PDB file of C-alpha atoms in Angstrom:
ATOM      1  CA  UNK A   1     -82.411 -83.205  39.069  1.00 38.00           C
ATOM      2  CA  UNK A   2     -79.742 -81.694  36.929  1.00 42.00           C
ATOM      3  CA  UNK A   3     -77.782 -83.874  34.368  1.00 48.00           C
ATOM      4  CA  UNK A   4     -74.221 -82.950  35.537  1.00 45.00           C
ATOM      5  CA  UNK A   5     -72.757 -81.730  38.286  1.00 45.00           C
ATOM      6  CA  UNK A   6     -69.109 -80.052  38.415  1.00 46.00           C
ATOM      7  CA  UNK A   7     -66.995 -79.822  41.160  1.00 49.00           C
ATOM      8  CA  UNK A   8     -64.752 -77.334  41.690  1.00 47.00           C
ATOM      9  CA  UNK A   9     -61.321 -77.835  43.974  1.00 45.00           C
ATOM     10  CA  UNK A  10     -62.515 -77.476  47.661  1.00 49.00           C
ATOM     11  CA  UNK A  11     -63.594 -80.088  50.357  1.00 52.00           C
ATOM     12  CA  UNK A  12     -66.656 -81.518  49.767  1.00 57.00           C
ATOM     13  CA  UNK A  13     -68.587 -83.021  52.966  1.00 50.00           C
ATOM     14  CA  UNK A  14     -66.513 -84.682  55.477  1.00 52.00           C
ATOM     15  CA  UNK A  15     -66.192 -88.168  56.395  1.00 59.00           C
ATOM     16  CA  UNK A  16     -69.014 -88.390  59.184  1.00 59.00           C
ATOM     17  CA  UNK A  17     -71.289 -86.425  56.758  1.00 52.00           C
ATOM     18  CA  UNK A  18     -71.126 -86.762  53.216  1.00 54.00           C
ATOM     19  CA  UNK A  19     -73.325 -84.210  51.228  1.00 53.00           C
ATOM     20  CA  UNK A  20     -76.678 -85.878  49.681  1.00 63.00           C
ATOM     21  CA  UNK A  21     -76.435 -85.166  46.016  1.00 56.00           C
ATOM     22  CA  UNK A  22     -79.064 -85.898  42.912  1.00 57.00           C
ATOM     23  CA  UNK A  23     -77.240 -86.182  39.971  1.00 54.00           C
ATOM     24  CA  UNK A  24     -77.054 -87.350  36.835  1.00 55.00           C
ATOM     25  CA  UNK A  25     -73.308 -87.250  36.159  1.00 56.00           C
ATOM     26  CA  UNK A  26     -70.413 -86.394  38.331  1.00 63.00           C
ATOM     27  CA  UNK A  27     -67.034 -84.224  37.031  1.00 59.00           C
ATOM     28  CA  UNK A  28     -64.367 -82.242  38.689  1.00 53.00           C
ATOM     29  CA  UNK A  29     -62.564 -80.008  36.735  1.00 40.00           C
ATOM     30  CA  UNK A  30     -59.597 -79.427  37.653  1.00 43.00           C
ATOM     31  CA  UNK A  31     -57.342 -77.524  35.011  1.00 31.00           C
ATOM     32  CA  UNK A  32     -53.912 -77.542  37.009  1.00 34.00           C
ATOM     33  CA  UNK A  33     -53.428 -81.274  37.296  1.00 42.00           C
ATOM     34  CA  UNK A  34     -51.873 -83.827  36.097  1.00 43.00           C
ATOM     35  CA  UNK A  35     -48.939 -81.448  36.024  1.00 40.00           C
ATOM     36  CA  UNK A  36     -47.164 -79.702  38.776  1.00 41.00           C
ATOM     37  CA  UNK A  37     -48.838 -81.692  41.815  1.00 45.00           C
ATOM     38  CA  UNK A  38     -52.167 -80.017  40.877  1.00 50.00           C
ATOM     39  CA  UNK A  39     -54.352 -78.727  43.883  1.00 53.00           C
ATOM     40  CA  UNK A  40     -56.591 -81.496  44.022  1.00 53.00           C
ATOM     41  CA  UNK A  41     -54.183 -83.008  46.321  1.00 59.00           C
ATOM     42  CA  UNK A  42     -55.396 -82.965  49.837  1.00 64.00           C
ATOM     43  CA  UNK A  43     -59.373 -82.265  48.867  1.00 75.00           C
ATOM     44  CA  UNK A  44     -61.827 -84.718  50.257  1.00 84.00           C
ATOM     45  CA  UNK A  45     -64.684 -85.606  48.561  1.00 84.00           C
ATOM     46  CA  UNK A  46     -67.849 -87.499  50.538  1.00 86.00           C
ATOM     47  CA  UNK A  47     -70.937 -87.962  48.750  1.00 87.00           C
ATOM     48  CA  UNK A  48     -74.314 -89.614  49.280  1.00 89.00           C
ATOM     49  CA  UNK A  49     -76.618 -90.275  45.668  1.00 88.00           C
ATOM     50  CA  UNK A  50     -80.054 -92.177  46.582  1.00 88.00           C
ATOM     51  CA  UNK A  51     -79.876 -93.715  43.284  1.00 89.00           C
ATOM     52  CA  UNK A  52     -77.265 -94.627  40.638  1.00 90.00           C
ATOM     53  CA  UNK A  53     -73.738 -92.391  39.829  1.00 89.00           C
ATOM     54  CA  UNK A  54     -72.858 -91.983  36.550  1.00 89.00           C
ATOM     55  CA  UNK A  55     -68.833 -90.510  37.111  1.00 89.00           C
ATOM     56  CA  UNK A  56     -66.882 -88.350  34.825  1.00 86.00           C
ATOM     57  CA  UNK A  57     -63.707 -87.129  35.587  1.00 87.00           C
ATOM     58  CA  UNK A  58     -62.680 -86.661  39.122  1.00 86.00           C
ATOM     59  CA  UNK A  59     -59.353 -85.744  40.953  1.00 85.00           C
ATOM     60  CA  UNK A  60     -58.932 -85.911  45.229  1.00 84.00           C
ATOM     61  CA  UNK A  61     -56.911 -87.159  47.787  1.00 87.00           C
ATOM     62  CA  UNK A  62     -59.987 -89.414  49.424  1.00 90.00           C
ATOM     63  CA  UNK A  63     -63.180 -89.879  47.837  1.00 90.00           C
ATOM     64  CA  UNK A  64     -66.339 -91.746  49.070  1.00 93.00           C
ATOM     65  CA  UNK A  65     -68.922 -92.699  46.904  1.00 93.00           C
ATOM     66  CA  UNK A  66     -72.020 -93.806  48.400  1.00 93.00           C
ATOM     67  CA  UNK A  67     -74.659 -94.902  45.699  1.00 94.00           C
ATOM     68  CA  UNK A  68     -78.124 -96.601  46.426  1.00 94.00           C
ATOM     69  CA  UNK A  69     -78.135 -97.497  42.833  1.00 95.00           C
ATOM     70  CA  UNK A  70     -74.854 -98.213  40.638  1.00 96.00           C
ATOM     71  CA  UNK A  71     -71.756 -96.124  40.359  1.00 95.00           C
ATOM     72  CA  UNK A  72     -71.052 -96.380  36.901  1.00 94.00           C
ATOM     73  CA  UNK A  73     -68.110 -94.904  34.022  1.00 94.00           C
ATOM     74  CA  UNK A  74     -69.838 -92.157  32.723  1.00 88.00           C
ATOM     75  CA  UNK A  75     -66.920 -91.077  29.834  1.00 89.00           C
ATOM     76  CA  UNK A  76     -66.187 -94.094  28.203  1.00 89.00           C
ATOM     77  CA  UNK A  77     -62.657 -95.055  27.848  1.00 87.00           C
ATOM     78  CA  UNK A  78     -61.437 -91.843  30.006  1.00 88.00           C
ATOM     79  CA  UNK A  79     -60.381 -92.504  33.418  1.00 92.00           C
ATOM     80  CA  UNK A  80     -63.100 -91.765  35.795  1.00 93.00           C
ATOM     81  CA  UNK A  81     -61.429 -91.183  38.992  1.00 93.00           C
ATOM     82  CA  UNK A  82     -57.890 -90.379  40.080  1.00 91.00           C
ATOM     83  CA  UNK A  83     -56.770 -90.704  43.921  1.00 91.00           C
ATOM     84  CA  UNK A  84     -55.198 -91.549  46.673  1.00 94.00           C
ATOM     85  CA  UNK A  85     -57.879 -93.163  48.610  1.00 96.00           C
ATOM     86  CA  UNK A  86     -60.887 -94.208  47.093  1.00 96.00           C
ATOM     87  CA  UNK A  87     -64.042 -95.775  49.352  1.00 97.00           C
ATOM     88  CA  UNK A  88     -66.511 -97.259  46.858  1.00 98.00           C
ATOM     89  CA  UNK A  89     -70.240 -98.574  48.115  1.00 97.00           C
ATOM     90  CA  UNK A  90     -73.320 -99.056  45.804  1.00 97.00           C
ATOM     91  CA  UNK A  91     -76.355-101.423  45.385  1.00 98.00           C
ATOM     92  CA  UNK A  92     -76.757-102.461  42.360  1.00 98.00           C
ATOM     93  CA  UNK A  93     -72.589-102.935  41.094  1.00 98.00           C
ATOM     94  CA  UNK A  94     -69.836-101.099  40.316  1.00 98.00           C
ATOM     95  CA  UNK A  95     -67.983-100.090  37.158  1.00 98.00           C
ATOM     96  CA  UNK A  96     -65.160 -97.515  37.155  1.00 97.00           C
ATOM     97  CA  UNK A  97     -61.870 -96.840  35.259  1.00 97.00           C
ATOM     98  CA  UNK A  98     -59.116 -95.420  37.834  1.00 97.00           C
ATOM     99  CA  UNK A  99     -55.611 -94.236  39.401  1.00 96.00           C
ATOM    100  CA  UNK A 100     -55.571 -94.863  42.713  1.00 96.00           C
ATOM    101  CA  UNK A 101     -53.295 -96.073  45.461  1.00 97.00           C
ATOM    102  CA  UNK A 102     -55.665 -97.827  47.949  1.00 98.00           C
ATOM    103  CA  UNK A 103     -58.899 -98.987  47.495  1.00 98.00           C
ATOM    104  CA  UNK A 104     -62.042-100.317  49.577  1.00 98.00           C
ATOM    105  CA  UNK A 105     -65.099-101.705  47.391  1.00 98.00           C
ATOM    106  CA  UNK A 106     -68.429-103.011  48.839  1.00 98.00           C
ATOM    107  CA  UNK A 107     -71.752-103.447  46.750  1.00 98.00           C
ATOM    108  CA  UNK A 108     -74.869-105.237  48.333  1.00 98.00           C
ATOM    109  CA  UNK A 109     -77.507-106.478  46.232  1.00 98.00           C
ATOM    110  CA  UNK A 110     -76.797-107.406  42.359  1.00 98.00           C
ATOM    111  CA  UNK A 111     -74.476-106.432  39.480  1.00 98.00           C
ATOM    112  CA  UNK A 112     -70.535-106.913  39.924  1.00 98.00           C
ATOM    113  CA  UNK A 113     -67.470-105.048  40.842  1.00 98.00           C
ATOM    114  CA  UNK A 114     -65.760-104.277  37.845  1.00 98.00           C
ATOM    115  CA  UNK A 115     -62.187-102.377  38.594  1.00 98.00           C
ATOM    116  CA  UNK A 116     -59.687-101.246  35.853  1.00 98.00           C
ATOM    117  CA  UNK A 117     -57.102 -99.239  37.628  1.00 97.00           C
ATOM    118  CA  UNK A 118     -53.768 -97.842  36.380  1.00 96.00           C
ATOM    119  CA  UNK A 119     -50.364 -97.854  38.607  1.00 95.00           C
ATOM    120  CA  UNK A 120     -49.812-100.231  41.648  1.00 96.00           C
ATOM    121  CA  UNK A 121     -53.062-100.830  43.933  1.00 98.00           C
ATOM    122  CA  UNK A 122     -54.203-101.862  47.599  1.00 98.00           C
ATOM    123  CA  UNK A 123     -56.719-103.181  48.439  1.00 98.00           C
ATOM    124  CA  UNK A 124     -57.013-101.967  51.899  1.00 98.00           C
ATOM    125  CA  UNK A 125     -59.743-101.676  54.370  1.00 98.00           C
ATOM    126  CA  UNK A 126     -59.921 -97.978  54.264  1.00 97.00           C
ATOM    127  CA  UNK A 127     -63.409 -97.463  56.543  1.00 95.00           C
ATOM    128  CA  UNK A 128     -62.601-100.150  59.099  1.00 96.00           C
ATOM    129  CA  UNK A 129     -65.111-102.333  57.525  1.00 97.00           C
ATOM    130  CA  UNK A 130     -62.905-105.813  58.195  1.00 98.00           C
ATOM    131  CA  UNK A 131     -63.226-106.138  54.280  1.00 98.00           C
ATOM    132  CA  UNK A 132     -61.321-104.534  51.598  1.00 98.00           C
ATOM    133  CA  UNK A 133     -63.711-105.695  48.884  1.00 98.00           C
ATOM    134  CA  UNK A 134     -67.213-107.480  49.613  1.00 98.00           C
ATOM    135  CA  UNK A 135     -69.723-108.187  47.135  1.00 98.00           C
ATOM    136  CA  UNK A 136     -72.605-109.672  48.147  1.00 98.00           C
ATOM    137  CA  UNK A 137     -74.584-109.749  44.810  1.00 96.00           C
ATOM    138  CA  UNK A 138     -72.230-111.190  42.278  1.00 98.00           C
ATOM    139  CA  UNK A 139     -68.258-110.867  40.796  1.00 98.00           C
ATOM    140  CA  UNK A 140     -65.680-109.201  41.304  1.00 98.00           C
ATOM    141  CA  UNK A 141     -63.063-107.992  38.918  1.00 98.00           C
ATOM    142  CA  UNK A 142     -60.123-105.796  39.855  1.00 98.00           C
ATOM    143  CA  UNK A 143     -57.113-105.780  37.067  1.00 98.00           C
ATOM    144  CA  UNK A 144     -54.337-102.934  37.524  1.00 96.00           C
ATOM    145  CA  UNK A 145     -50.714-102.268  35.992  1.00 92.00           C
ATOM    146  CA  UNK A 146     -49.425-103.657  38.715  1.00 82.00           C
ATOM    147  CA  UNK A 147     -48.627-104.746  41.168  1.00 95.00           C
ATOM    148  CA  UNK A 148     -51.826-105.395  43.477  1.00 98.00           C
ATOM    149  CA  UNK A 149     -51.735-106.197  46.794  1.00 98.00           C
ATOM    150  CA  UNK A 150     -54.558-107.576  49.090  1.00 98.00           C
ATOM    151  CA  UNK A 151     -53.964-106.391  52.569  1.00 98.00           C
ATOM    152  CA  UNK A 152     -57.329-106.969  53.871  1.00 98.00           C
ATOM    153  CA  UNK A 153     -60.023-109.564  53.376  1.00 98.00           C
ATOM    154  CA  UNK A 154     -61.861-109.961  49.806  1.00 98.00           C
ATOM    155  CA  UNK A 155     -65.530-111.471  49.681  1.00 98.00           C
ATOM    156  CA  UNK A 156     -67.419-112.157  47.016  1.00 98.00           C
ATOM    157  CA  UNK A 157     -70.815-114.433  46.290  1.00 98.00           C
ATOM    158  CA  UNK A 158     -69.728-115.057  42.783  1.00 98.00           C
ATOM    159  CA  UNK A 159     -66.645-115.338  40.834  1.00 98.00           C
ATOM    160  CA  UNK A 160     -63.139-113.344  41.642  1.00 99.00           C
ATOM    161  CA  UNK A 161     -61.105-112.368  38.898  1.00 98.00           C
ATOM    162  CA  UNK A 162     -57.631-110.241  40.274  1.00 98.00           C
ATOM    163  CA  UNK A 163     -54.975-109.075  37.619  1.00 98.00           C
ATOM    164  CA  UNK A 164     -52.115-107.899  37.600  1.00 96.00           C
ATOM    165  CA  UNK A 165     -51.013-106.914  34.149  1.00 93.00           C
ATOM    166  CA  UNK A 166     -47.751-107.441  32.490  1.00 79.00           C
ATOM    167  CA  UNK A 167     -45.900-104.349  31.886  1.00 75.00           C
ATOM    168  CA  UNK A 168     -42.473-102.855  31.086  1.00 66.00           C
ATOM    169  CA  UNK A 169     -41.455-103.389  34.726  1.00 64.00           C
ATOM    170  CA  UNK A 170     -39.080-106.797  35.395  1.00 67.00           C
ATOM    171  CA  UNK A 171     -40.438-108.424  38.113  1.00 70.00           C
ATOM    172  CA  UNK A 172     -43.232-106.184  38.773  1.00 83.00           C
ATOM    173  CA  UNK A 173     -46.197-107.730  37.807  1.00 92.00           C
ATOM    174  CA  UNK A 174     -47.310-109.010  41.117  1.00 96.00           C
ATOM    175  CA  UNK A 175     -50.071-110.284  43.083  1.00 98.00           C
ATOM    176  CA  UNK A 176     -49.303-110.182  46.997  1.00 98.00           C
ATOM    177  CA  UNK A 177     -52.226-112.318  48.696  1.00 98.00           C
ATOM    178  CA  UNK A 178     -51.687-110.919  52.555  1.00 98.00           C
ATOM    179  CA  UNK A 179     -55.511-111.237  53.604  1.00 98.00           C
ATOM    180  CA  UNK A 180     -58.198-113.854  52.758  1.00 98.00           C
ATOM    181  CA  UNK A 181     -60.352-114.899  49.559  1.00 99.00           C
ATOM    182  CA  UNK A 182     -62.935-115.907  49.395  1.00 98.00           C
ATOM    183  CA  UNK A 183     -65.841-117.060  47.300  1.00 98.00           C
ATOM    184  CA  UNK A 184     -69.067-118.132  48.390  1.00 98.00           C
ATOM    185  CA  UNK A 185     -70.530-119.312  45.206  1.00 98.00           C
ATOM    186  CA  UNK A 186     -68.143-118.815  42.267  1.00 98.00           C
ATOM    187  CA  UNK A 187     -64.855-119.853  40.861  1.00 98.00           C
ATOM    188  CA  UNK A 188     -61.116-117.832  41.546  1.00 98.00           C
ATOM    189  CA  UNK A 189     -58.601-116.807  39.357  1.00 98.00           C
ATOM    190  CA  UNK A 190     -55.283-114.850  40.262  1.00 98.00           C
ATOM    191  CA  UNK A 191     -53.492-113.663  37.126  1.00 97.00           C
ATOM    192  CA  UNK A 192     -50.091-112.127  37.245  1.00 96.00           C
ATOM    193  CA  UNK A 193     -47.920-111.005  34.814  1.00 93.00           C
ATOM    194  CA  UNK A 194     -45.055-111.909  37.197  1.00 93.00           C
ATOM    195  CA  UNK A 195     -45.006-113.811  40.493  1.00 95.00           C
ATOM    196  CA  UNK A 196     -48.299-114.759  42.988  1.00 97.00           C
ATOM    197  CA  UNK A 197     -47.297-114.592  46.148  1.00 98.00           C
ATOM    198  CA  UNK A 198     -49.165-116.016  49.377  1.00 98.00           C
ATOM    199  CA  UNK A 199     -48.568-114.935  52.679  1.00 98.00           C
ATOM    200  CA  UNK A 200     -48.910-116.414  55.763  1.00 98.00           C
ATOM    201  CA  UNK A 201     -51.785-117.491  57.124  1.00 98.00           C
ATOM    202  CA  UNK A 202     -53.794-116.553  54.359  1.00 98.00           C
ATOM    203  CA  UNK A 203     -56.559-118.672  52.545  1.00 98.00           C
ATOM    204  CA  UNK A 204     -57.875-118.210  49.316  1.00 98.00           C
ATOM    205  CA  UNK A 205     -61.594-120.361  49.340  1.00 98.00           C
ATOM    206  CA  UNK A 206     -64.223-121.360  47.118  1.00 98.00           C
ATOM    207  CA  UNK A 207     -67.198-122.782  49.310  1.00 98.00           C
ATOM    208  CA  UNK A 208     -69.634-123.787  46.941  1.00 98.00           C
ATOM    209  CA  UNK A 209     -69.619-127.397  45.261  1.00 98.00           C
ATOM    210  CA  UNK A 210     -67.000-128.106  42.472  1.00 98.00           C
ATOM    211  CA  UNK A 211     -66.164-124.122  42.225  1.00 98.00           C
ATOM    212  CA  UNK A 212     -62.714-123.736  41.025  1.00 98.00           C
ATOM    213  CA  UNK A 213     -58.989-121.777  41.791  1.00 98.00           C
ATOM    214  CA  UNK A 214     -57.099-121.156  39.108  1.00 98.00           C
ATOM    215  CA  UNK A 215     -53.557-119.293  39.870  1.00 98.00           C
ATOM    216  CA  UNK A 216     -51.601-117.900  36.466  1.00 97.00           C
ATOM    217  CA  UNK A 217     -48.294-116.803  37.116  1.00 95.00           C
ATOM    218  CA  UNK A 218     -46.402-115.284  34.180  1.00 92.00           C
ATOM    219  CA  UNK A 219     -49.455-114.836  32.508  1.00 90.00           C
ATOM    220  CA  UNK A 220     -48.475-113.192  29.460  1.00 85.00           C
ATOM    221  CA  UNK A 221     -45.110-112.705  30.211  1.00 76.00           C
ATOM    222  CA  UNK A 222     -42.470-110.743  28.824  1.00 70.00           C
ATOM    223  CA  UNK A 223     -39.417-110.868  31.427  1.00 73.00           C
ATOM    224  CA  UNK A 224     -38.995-114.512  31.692  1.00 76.00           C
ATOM    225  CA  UNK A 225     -40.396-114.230  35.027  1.00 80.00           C
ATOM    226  CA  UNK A 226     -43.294-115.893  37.106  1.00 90.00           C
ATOM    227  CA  UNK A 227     -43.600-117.885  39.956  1.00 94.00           C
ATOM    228  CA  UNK A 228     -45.825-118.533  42.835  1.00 96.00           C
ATOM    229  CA  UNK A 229     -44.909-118.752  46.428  1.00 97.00           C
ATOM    230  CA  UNK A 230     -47.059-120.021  49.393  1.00 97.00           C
ATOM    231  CA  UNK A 231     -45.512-119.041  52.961  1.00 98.00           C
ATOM    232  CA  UNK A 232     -46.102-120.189  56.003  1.00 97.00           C
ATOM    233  CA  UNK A 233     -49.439-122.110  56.953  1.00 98.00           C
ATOM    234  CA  UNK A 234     -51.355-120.092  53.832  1.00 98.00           C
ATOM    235  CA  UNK A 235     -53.476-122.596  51.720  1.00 98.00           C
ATOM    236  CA  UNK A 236     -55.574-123.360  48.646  1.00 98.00           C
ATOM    237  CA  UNK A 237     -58.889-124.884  49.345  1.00 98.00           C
ATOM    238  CA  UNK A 238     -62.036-126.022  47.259  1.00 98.00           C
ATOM    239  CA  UNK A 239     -65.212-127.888  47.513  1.00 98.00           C
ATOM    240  CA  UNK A 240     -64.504-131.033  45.374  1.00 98.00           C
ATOM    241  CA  UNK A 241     -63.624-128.686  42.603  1.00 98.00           C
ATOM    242  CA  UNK A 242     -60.067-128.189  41.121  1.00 98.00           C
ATOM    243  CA  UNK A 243     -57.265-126.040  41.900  1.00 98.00           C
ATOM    244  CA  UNK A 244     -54.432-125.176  38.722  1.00 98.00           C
ATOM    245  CA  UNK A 245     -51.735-123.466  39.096  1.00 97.00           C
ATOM    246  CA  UNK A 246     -49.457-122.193  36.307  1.00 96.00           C
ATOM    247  CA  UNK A 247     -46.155-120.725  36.738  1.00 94.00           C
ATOM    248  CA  UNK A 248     -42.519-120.356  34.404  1.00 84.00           C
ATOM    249  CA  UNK A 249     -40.079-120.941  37.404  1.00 64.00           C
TER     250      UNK A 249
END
């Protein structure tokens, strides 16, 4: 199979049929963008690999990545993908640097989720799933530059690590728990550079024996801000293990 494949600005399967691809590494160039809207805005971009995805650069509206192996950063410290929506679903983990606005996650065997993303983020159940993230093999860890929101259900068997980074913003920095979280098997930690906010009827869970929560607002702060908020009926719960919670006001 080739060792790179580029991908020029057009559609690229379609959402009930992605195109099968065997690749090596995956880039889009796309000279016009980041300036003047660039015309990788509404391009869609399905794709099935059989085994791992090594990503370059790529730029779309929606993108689906559908790896029987790993879908891994193939350029180092460059971002790998920049989007709108972006459906993510491998074997074997996950390990991208992005710009996107929504986000759905789901890997099924081993290796973690490992998200870095720049600008505000949603985790969103994008492919009617019932999960934004799942990870049924080990951790998942989603940081952005705030703020992120979970608006539908995260799953993981081992640890969940959500950040939201302090930046330049006053009162930015914010986690918005709207959906379920839960852990089968490892510990929880929220970090926020600002506020944590629950909402209601939301649970964030550890199941497994003596696994801990751990809830950091204000983590390092530079507004004087950070608090955390449970609404209505929304809870905390652990297996004998212990819950913390940090916060400035």
């Amino acid at each position: 199979y080739p060792d790179e494949v580029i991908l020029y600005p057009s559609a690229i399967g379609e959402e009930s049929s992605p195109l099968n691809i065997d690749v090596e590494t995956l880039n889009w160039v796309q000279s016009s963008y980041p300036t003047g809207g660039g015309n990788w805005e509404n391009n869609n971009i399905y794709l099935n690999e059989s085994n791992d995805i090594q990503v370059g650069e790529v730029y779309a509206d929606t993108i689906y990545l559908n790896a029987g192996g790993s879908i891994l950063d193939g350029n180092g410290d460059v971002n790998n993908i920049t989007a709108i929506n972006l459906i993510l679903s491998a074997a074997n983990g996950i390990d991208l640097d992005t710009q996107v606005s929504n986000l759905q996650a789901r890997n099924t065997a081993s290796g973690n989720i490992n998200i870095a993303n720049s600008g505000a983020l949603n985790l969103s159940d994008l492919g009617s799933l019932g999960y934004a993230v799942q990870n049924l093999g080990g951790a998942v860890n989603i940081s952005t530059t705030s703020p992120l929101t979970v608006t539908s259900k995260l799953i993981a068997s081992g640890d969940i690590n959500l950040t939201a980074l302090e930046n330049s913003g006053v009162g930015t920095d914010k986690i918005l728990v709207n959906a379920d979280i839960t852990s089968s098997n490892g510990d929880i930690s929220l970090q926020a550079g600002d506020d944590i906010i629950q909402g209601s009827g939301t649970t964030v869970e550890t199941q497994a024996n003596g696994k801990t929560i751990t809830l950091t607002a204000a983590n390092n702060d530079s507004d004087n801000l950070g608090g955390i908020t449970q609404n209505t009926d929304s809870k905390i719960a652990t297996n004998k293990g212990n819950i913390t919670l940090s916060a400035r006001d």
